[in-house]
Steps between C-alpha positions, in 0.01 A plus 500: 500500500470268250353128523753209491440311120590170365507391187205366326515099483546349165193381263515111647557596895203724440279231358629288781398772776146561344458146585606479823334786565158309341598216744583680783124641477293190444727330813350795669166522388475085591636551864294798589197353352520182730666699793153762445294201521634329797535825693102641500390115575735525794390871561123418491550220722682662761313842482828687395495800276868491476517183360189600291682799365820294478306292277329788293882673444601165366226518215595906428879334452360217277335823269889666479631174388229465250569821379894408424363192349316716290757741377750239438287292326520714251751468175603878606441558884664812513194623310326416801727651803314816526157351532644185726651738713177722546298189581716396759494812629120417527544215687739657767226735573217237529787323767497798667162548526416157605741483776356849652187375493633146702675703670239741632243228521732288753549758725093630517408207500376308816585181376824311586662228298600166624817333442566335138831275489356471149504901452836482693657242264395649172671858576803330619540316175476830302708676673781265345356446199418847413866716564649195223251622271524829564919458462451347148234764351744762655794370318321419192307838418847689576664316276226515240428880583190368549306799720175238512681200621660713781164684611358054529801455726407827674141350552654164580749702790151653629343154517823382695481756759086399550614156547754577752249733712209293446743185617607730828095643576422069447739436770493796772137420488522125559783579785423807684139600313633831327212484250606855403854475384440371175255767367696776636814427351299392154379879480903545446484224215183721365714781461763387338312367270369828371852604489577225228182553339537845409875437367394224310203705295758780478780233354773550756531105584790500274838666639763358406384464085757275249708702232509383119812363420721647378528634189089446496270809355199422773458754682421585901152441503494190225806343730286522837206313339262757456341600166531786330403874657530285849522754759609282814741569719740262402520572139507925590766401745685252218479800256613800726778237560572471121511857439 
């Protein structure tokens, strides 16, 4: 069964998606930096390692955006979507691995975290803030065929989900003292994350790649972003398509 396409946008809506795609990532990478530092003050303050490793996941998203800054910084940045992609994968797995750890520590441990309206406040803010920017880098590296800019929405998805457990853990432990609800559930989010990281290092973030127009000469792989010899799936799926 073959995957949906779309036709590639035009030479100026491209250059106008690379941007926004560059903007979209430095709007991320300035959020999660301050939301990273408020979070582990709050964290160490109130003892939590939920809020710690809330705090810790917001830095591993600030390294995905600074890896799309990277790639589309550059004059080409499709020269740079195989790479991008394999360092993102890179930081899904170091997510992952964090949050087990949290995870494993909070419910060994012996000690018990105290309420943070801080901690509370913080994960409630992101988890409006983060599906809008997870919408617009959706949207944008579809349209672009971007496979890098959807694998940083990915990432910003998984950071949306934290948020929204770390928020509930925050406040069934304030109300009813279920300390354990929030690392539980976050060895779910741990998961997951290994399921995006391994698509992302083997390319198939992008499933739904843009067509040339028509009448164009590029072909499956050159259309989908990807260089030449590229061997992800979206380009082998683009090309079975062509055939």
């Amino acid at each position: 069964m073959s995957v949906p396409l779309r036709t590639a946008p035009s030479p100026p809506r491209r250059a106008q998606l690379n941007r926004r795609s560059l903007h979209l990532a430095y709007a991320t990478a300035g959020y999660n930096l301050l939301e990273g530092v408020f979070a582990v003050a709050a964290g160490a303050a109130a003892s939590s390692t939920a809020l710690l490793g809330f705090g810790l996941d917001s830095f591993v998203e600030v390294s995905s955006a600074l890896v799309v800054i990277w790639q589309f910084r550059s004059r080409v940045p499709e020269n740079r979507e195989r790479l991008a992609l394999r360092l993102i994968a890179v930081s899904f797995f170091a997510l992952a691995a964090w949050v087990t750890v949290d995870a494993a520590r909070s419910l060994l441990g012996s000690e018990r975290a105290e309420t943070s309206p801080i901690g509370i406040g913080i994960a409630a803010v992101s988890v409006v803030v983060m599906p809008l920017l997870v919408w617009a880098k959706r949207r944008t590296g579809r349209e672009l065929g971007s496979a890098t800019v959807v694998a940083d929405s990915m990432q910003t998805m998984l950071c949306t989900y934290l948020s929204a457990i770390v928020l509930v853990g925050l406040l069934a432990n304030a109300a009813i003292g279920w300390w354990w609800a929030d690392p539980i559930a976050a060895l779910v989010i741990a998961a997951v994350a290994v399921r995006e990281g391994v698509e992302a290092w083997r390319g198939e973030q992008c499933d739904d790649c843009a067509l040339p127009a028509v009448g164009g000469e590029t072909d499956g792989a050159a259309s989908c972003g990807c260089g030449p010899g590229c061997t992800d799936a979206c380009c082998a799926n683009q090309d079975r398509s062509l055939r």
